[in-house]
Short mmCIF file of C-alpha atoms and ligand atoms in Angstrom, two decimals:
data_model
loop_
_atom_site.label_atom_id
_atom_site.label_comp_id
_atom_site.label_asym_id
_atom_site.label_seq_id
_atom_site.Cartn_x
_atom_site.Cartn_y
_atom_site.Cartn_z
CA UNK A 883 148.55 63.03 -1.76
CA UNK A 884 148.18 60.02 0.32
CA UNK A 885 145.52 57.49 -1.16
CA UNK A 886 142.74 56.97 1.46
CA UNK A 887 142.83 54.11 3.60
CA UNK A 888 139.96 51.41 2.65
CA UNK A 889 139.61 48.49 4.96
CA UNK A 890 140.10 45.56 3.29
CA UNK A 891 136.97 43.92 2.82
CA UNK A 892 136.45 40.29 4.03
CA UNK A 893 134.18 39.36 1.31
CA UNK A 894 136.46 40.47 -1.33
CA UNK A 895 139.47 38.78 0.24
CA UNK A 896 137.47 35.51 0.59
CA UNK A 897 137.13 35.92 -3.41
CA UNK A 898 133.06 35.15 -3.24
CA UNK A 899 132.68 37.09 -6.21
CA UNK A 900 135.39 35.25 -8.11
CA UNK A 901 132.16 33.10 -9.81
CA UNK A 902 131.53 35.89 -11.84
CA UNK A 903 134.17 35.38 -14.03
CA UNK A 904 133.18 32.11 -14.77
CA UNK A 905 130.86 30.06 -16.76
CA UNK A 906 127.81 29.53 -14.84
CA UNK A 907 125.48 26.33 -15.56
CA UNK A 908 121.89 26.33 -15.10
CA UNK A 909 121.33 30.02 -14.27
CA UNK A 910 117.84 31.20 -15.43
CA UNK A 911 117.29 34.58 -17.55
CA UNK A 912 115.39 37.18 -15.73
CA UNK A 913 114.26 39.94 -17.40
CA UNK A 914 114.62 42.68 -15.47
CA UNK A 915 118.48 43.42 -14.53
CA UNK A 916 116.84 46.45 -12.01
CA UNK A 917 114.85 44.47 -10.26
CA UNK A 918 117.57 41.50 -9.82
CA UNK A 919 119.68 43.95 -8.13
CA UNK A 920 117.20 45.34 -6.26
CA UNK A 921 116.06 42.01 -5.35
CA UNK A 922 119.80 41.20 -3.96
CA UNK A 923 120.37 43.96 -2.73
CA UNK A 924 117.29 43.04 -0.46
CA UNK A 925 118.41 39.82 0.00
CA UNK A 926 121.48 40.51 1.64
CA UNK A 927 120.20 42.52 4.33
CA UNK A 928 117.59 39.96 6.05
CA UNK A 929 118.76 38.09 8.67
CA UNK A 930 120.33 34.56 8.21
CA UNK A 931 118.51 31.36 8.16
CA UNK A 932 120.88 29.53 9.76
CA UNK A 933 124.13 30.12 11.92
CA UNK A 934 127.33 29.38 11.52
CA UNK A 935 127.58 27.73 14.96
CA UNK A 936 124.99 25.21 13.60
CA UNK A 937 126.73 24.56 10.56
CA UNK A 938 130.27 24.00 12.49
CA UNK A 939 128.19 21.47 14.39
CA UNK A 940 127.01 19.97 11.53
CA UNK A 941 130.47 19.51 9.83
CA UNK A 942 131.23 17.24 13.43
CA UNK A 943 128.43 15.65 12.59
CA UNK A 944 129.85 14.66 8.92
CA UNK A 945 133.30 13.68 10.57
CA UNK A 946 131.85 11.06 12.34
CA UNK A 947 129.80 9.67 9.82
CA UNK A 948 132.68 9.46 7.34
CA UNK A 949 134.62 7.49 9.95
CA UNK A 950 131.56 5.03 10.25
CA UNK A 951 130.42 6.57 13.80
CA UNK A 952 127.20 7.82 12.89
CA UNK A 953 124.67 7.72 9.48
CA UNK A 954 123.35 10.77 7.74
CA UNK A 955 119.19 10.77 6.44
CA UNK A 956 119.07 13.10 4.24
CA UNK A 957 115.71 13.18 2.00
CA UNK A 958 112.74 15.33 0.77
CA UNK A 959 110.86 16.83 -1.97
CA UNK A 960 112.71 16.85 -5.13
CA UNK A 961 111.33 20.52 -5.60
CA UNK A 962 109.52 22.20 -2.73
CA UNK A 963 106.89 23.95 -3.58
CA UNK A 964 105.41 27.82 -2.25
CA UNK A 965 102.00 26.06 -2.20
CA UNK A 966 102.65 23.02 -0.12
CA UNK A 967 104.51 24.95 2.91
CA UNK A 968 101.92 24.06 4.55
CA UNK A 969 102.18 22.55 8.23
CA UNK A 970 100.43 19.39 7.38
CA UNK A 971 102.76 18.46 4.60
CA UNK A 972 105.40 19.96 6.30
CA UNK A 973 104.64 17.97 9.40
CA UNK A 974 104.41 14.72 7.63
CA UNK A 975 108.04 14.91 5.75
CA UNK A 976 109.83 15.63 9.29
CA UNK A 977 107.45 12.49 10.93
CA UNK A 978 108.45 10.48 8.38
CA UNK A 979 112.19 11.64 8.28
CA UNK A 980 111.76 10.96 12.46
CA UNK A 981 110.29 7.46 11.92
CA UNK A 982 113.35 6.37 9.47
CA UNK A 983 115.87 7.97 11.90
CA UNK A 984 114.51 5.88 14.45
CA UNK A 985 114.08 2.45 12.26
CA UNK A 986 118.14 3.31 11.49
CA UNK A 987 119.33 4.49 14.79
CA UNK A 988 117.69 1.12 16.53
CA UNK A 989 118.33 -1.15 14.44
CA UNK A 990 122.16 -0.62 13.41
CA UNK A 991 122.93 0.95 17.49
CA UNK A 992 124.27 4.34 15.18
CA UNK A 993 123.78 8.39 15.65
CA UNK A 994 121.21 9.40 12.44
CA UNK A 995 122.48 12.74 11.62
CA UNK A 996 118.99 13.77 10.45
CA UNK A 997 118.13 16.43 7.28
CA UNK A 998 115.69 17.41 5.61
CA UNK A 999 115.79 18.39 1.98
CA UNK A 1000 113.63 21.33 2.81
CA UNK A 1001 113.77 25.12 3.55
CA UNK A 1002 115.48 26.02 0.52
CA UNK A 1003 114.84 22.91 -2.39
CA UNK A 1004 113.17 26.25 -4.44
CA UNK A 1005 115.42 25.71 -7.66
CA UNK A 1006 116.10 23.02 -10.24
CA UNK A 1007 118.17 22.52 -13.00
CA UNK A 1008 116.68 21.27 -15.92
CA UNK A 1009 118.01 19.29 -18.92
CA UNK A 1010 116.37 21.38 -21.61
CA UNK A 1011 116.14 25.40 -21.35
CA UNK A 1012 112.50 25.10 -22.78
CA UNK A 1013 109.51 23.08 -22.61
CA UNK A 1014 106.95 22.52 -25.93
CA UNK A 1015 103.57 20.96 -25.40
CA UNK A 1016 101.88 20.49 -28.94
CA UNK A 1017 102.86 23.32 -30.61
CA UNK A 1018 103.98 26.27 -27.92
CA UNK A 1019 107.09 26.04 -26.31
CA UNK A 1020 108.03 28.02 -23.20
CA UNK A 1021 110.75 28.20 -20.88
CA UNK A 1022 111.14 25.73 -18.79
CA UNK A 1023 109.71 25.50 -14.73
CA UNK A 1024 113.05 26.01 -12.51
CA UNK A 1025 111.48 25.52 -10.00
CA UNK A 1026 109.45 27.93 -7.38
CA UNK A 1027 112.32 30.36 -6.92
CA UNK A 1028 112.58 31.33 -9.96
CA UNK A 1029 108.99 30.73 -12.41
CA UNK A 1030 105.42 29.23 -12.16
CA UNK A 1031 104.68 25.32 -13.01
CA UNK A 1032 101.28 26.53 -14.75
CA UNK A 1033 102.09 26.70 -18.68
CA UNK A 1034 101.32 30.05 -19.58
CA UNK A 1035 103.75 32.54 -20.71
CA UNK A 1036 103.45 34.92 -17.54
CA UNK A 1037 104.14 31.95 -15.02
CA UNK A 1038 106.83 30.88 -17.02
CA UNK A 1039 108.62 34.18 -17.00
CA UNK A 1040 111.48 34.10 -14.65
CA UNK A 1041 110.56 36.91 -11.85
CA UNK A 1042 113.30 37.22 -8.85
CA UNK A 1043 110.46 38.64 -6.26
CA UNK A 1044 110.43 34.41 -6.13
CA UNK A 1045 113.81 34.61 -4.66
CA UNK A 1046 112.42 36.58 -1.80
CA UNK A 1047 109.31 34.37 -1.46
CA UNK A 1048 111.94 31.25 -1.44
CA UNK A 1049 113.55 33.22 1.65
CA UNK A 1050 110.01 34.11 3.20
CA UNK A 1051 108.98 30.20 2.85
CA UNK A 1052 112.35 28.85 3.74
CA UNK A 1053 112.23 30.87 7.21
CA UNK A 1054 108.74 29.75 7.97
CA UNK A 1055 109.41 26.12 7.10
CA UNK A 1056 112.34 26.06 9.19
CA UNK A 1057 110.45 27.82 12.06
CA UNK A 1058 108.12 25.01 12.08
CA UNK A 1059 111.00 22.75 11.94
CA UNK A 1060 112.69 23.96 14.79
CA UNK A 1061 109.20 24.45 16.44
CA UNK A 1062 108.82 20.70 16.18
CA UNK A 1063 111.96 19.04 17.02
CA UNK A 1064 113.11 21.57 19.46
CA UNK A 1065 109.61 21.51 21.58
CA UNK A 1066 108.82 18.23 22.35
CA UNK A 1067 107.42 17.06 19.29
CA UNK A 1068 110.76 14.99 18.84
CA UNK A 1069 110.51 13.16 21.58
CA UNK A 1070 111.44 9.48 21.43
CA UNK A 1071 109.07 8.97 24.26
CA UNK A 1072 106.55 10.00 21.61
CA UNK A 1073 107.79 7.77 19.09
CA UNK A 1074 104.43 6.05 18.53
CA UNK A 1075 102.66 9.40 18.00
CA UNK A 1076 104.80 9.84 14.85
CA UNK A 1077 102.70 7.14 13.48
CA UNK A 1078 99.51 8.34 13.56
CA UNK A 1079 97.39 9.56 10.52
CA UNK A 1080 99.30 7.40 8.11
CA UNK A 1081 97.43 4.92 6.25
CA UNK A 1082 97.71 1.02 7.33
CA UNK A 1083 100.28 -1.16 5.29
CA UNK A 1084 103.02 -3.48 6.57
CA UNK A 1085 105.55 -0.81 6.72
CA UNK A 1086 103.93 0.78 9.62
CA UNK A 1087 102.84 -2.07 11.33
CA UNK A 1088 106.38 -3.15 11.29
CA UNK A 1089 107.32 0.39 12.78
CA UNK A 1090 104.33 -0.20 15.48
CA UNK A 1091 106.16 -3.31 16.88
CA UNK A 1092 109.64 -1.54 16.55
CA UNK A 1093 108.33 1.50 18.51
CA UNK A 1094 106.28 -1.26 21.12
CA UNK A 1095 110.20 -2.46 21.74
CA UNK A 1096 111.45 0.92 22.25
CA UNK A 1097 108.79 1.98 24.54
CA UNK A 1098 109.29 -0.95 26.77
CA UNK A 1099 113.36 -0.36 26.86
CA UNK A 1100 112.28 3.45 27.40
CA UNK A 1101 110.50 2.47 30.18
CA UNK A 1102 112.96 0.15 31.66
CA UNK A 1103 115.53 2.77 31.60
CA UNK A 1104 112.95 4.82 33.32
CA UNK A 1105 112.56 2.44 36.30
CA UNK A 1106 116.25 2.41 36.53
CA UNK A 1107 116.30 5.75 36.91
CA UNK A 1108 117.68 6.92 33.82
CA UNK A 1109 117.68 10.98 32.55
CA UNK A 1110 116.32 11.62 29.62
CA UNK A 1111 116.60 15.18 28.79
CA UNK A 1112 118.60 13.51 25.86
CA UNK A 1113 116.10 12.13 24.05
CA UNK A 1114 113.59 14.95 24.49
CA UNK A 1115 114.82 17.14 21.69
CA UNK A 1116 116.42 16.42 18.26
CA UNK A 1117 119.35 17.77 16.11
CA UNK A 1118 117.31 18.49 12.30
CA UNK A 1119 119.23 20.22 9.55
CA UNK A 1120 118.37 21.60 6.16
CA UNK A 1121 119.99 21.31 2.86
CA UNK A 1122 119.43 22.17 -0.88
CA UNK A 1123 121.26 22.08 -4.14
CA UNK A 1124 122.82 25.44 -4.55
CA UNK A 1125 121.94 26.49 -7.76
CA UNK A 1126 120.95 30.01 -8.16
CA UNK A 1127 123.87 32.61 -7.44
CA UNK A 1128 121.42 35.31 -7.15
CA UNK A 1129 119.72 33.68 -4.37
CA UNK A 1130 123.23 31.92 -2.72
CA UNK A 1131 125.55 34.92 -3.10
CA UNK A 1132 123.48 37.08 -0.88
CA UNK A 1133 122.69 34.47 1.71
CA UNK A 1134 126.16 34.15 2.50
CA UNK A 1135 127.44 36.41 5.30
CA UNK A 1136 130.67 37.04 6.90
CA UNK A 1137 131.08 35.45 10.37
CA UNK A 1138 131.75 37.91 12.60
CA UNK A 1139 133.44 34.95 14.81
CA UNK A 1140 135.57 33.77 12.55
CA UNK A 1141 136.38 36.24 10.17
CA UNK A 1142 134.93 33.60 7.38
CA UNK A 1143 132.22 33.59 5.19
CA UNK A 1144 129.15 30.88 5.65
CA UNK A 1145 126.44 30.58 3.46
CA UNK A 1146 123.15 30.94 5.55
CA UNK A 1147 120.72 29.83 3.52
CA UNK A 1148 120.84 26.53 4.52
CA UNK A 1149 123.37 24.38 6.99
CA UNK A 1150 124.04 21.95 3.97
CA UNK A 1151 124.42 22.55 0.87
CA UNK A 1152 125.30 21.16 -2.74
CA UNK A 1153 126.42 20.92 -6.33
CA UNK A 1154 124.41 18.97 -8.77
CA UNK A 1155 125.31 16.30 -11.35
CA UNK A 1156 124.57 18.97 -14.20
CA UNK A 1157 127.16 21.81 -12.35
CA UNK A 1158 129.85 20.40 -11.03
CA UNK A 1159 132.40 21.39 -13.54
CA UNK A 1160 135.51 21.76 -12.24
CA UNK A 1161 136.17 24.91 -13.94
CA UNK A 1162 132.73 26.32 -13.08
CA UNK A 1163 131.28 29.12 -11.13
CA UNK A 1164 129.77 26.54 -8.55
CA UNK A 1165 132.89 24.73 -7.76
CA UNK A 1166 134.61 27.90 -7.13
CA UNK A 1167 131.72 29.53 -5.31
CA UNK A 1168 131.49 26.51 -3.13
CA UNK A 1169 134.79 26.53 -2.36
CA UNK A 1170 134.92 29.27 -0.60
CA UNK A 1171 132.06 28.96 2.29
CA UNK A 1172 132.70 26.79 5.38
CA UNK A 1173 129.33 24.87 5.09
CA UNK A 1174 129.72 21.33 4.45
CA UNK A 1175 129.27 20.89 0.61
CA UNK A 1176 127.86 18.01 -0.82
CA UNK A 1177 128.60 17.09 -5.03
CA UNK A 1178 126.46 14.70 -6.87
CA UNK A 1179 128.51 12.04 -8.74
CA UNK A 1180 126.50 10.42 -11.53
CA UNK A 1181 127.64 7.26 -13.78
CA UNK A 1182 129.99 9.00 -16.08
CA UNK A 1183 132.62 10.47 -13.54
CA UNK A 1184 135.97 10.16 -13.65
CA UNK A 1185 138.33 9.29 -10.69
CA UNK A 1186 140.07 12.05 -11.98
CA UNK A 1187 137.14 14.28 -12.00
CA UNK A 1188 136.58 13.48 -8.21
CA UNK A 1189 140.41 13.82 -7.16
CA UNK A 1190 140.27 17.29 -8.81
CA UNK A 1191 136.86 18.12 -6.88
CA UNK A 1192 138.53 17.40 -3.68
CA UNK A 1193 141.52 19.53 -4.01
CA UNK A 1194 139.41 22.22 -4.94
CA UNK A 1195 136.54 22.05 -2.75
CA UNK A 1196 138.67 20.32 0.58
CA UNK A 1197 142.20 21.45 0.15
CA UNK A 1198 142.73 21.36 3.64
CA UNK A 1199 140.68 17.69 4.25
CA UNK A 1200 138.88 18.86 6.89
CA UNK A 1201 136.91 16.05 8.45
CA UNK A 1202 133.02 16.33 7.62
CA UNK A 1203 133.77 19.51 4.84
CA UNK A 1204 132.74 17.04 2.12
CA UNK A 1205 130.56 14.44 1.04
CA UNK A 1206 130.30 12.64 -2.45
CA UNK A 1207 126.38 11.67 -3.11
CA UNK A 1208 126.55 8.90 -5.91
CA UNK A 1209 123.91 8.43 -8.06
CA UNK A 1210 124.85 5.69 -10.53
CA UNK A 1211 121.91 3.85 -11.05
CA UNK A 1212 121.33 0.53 -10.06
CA UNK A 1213 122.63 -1.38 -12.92
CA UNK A 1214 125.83 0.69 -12.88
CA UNK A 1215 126.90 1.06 -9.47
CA UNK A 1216 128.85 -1.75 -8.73
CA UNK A 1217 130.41 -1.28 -11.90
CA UNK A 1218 131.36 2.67 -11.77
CA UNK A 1219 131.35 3.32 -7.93
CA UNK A 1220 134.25 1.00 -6.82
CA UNK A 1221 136.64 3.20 -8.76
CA UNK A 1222 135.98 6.05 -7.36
CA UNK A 1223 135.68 4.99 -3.68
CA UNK A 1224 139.30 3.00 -4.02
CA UNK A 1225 140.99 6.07 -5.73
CA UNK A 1226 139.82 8.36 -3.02
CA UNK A 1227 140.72 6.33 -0.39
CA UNK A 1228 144.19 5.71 -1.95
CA UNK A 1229 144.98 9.09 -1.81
CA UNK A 1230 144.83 9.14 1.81
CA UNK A 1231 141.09 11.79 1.47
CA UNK A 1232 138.18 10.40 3.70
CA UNK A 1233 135.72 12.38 2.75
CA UNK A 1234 131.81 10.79 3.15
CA UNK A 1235 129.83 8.71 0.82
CA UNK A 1236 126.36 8.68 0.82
CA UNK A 1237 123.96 6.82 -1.64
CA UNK A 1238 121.18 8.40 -3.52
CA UNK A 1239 119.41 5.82 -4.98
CA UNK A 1240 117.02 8.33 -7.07
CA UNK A 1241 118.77 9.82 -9.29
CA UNK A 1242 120.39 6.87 -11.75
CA UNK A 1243 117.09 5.06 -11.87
CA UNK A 1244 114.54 7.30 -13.75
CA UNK A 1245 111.84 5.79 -16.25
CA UNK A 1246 109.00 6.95 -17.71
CA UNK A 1247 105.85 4.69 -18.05
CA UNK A 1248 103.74 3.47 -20.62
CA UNK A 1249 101.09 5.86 -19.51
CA UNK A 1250 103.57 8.32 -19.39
CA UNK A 1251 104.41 9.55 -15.83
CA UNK A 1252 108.19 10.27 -14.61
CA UNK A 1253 109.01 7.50 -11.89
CA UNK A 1254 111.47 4.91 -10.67
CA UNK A 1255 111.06 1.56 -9.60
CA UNK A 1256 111.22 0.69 -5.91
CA UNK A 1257 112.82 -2.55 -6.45
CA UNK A 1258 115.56 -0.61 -8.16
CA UNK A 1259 116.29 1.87 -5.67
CA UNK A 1260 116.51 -0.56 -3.38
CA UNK A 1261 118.75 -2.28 -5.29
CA UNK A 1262 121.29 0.80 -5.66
CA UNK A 1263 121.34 0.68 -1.87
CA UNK A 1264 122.42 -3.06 -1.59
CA UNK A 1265 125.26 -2.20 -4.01
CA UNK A 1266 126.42 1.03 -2.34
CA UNK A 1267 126.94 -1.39 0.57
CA UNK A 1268 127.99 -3.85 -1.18
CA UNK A 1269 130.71 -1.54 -2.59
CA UNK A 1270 131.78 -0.09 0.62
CA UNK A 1271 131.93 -3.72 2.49
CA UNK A 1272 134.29 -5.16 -0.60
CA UNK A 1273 136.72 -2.27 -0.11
CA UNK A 1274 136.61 -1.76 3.58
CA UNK A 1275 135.11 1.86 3.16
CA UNK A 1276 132.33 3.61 5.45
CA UNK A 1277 128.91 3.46 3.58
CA UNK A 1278 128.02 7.01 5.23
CA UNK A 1279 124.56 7.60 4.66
CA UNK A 1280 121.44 8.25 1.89
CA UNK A 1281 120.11 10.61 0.25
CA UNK A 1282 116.60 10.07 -0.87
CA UNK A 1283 113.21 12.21 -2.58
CA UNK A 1284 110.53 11.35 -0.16
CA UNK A 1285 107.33 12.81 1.34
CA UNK A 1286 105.19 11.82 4.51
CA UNK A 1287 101.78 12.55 1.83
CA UNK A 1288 100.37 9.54 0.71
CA UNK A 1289 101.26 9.51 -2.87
CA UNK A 1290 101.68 7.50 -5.80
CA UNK A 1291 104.73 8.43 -7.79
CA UNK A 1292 107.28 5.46 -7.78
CA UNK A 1293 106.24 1.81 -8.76
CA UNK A 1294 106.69 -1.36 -6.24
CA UNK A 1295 106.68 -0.76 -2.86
CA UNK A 1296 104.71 -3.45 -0.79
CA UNK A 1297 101.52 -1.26 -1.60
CA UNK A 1298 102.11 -2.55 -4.71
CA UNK A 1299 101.81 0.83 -6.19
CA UNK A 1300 101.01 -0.01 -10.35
CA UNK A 1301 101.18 2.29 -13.26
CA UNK A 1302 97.17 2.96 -13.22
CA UNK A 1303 98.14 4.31 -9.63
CA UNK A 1304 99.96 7.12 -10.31
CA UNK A 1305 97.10 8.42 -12.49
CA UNK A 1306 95.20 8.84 -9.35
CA UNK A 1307 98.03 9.85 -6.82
CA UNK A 1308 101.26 11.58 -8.62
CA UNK A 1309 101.15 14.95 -7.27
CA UNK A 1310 105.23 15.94 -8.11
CA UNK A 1311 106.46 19.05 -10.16
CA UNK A 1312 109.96 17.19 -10.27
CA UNK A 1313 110.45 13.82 -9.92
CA UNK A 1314 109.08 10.93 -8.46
CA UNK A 1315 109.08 10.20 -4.36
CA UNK A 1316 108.66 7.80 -1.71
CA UNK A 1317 105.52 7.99 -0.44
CA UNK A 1318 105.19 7.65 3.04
CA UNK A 1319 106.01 3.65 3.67
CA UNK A 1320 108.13 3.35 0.89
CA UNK A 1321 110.42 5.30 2.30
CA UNK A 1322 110.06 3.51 5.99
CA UNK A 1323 110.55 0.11 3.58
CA UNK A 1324 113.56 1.62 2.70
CA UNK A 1325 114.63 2.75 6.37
CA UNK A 1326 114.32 -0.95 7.37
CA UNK A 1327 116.63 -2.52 4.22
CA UNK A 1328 119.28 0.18 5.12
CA UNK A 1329 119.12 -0.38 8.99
CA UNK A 1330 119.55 -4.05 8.01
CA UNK A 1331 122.36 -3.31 5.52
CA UNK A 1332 124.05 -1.34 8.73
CA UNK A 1333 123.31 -4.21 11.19
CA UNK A 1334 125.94 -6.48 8.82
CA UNK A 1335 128.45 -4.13 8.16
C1 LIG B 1403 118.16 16.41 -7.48
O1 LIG B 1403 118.76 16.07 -6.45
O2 LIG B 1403 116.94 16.68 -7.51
C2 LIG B 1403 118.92 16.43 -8.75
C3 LIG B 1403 118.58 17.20 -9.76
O3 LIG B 1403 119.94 15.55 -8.73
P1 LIG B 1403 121.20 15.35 -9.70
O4 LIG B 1403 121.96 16.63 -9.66
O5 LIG B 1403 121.91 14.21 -9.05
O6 LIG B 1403 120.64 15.01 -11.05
CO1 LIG B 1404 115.23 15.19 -8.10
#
């Protein structure tokens, strides 16, 4: 008897399962196998966030920042939370993202590619699988996607219905998103709006006088007779680390264009310091989607490390497919980044390099809240530059944790933000961000930084 003909399936062929097989950092225990798979199973059947025409886009996007055409802002939350979805808060990170964009694209003449770390920054690896406070320990918060911050043994119980409310919140934070930058919100004529609400301080009253200079060319251009449908809307992608295969593996979705598969949870996505093993499920799983794919690269990588990453994750060195986000720290990066960036470009790969400044610089204070100095993030900035200038490599872009809420959570800043501060303002689950003119403080050293390249 003949064996029946089965049509090959695309998903199969692509090898997305392959991860399976593999060993699999920072995955969190749920209870329940039945309702995981029912959970998925769910999953996969709502529609996509994003398309894969966007995310082809985006990848252009990437090219010409990694040739030194155009700068990517990439920042938000370090963990997004279900709670503060709000449009406010959501509101103030794409302002703020808007303001920076604007700072960079006027003051080094350069494209911002700009993205949010939002709509899908639900899960977080953690360096410990528990947590103990005096005497009880518990497992660990993973982030929204996957338990509850509040320290009881119920909300720290990993529960996948959080995987659907990730989806639900992701799709109405990126509805707002595209609600705002799509419908006029954007607008450069309305770049002074984007100031309003925020508290005085010389960061925005430097912005004021930048935005006084752009109105007045706007309106020259005007009298010259100049069309501006251009500048009504804006380009705004999202991006998260892709941590959780039970939340990624569903999300991603054949293209019926292309035959290929795309994962549409967000437009960017990428692998974290703690799971890039080369030999991992993430590397492989990451492989095989289109999306752009960002890795973290932290102090103690190897050039070897990152040669291997790129023939697995950009065989083909597609312009824009990949992007190395160091995060050295700013005492080590002109020591361990120069390596990297000469080996790569030695072997004839031009993939782009972005900073995060974040990451390397952790403390904790005396009083004992999680932060990072301002001085010394912008101090891993100067080197990244600094770096890329001395070996006549494109400094690309940054990634940085920010929000537009007025909070207290990293020290410096020329608020002068102190340690007795962040007792009254430090609202993160995660780590430590920019409040709202720290991070336009940091918009202005980078636009500088891009004016003398
Ligand atoms: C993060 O971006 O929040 C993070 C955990 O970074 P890294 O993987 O670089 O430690
Ligand atoms: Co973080």
């Amino acid at each position: 008897m003949n064996e029946p003909v089965v049509a090959a399936d695309p998903a199969v062929i692509a090898g997305l399962d392959n991860y399976v097989n593999l060993p699999a950092a920072q995955q969190p225990t749920w209870p329940d196998q039945a309702d995981l798979v029912r959970v998925r199973a769910e999953l996969a059947k709502l529609p996509p966030l994003v398309f894969a025409g966007e995310v082809d886009i985006l990848r252009d996007r990437l090219a010409s920042a990694a040739q030194g055409k155009a700068f990517l802002l990439q920042g938000g939350d370090c963990a997004e939370t279900f709670s503060d979805a709000t449009a406010d808060r959501i509101r103030n990170r794409v302002k703020t993202l808007l303001q920076m964009a604007v700072v960079l694209t006027y003051g080094a003449s350069l494209p911002v590619i700009k993205m949010g770390r939002m709509a899908g920054q639900f899960a977080k690896p953690r360096s410990s699988n528990d947590e103990t406070r005096e005497d009880v320990t518990l497992p660990a918060y993973r982030g929204d996607a996957v338990n509850g911050y509040d320290f009881t043994l119920e909300s720290r119980t990993a529960n996948p219905e959080r995987l659907l409310k990730a989806y639900n919140t992701s799709a109405s934070t990126l509805n707002l998103i595209r609600a705002f930058t799509q419908g006029g919100f954007a607008d450069l004529r309305s770049v002074h709006e984007w100031n309003r609400g925020f508290t005085d301080n010389p960061a925005n009253a430097r912005y004021e006088s930048l935005a006084k200079e752009i109105d007045r060319a706007i309106k020259f251009m005007a009298a010259c007779g100049a069309d501006f449908d251009a500048l009504r809307t804006t380009e705004f992608y999202v991006s998260h680390e892709a941590l959780l295969f039970d939340y990624e593996r569903p999300m991603t979705r054949i293209d019926s264009r292309t035959g290929t598969p795309y994962d549409t949870s967000g437009h960017f996505i990428w692998i974290g310091e703690r799971t890039r093993q080369l030999d991992g499920a993430h590397v492989d799983f990451m492989s095989r989607v289109r999306n752009p794919i960002g890795v973290k690269l932290g102090p103690t990588t190897s050039t070897s490390d990152v040669l291997d990453l790129i023939d697995k994750l950009d065989p083909n060195r597609e312009p824009g497919r990949l992007t190395f986000i160091s995060r050295m720290g700013a005492s080590k990066i002109r020591e361990e980044l120069p390596k990297l960036v000469e080996a790569v470009r030695d072997s004839g790969a031009n993939p782009l390099w972005i900073t995060d400044p974040m990451h390397g610089n952790g403390m904790t204070t005396k009083n004992g809240y999680k932060s990072r100095r301002f001085d010394d993030v912008m101090d891993e900035v100067r080197g990244f530059f600094e770096v890329h200038r001395a070996l006549g490599t494109v400094p690309g872009g940054i990634h940085v944790e920010l929000t537009g809420d007025d909070v207290a959570e990293c020290l410096g800043g020329s608020e002068h933000i102190d340690e007795a501060t962040l007792e009254e303002r430090y609202e993160s689950l995660c780590d430590p961000r920019l409040n709202h003119s720290q991070s336009l403080e940091l918009a202005f050293l980078v636009a500088e930084a891009l004016g003398n390249r």
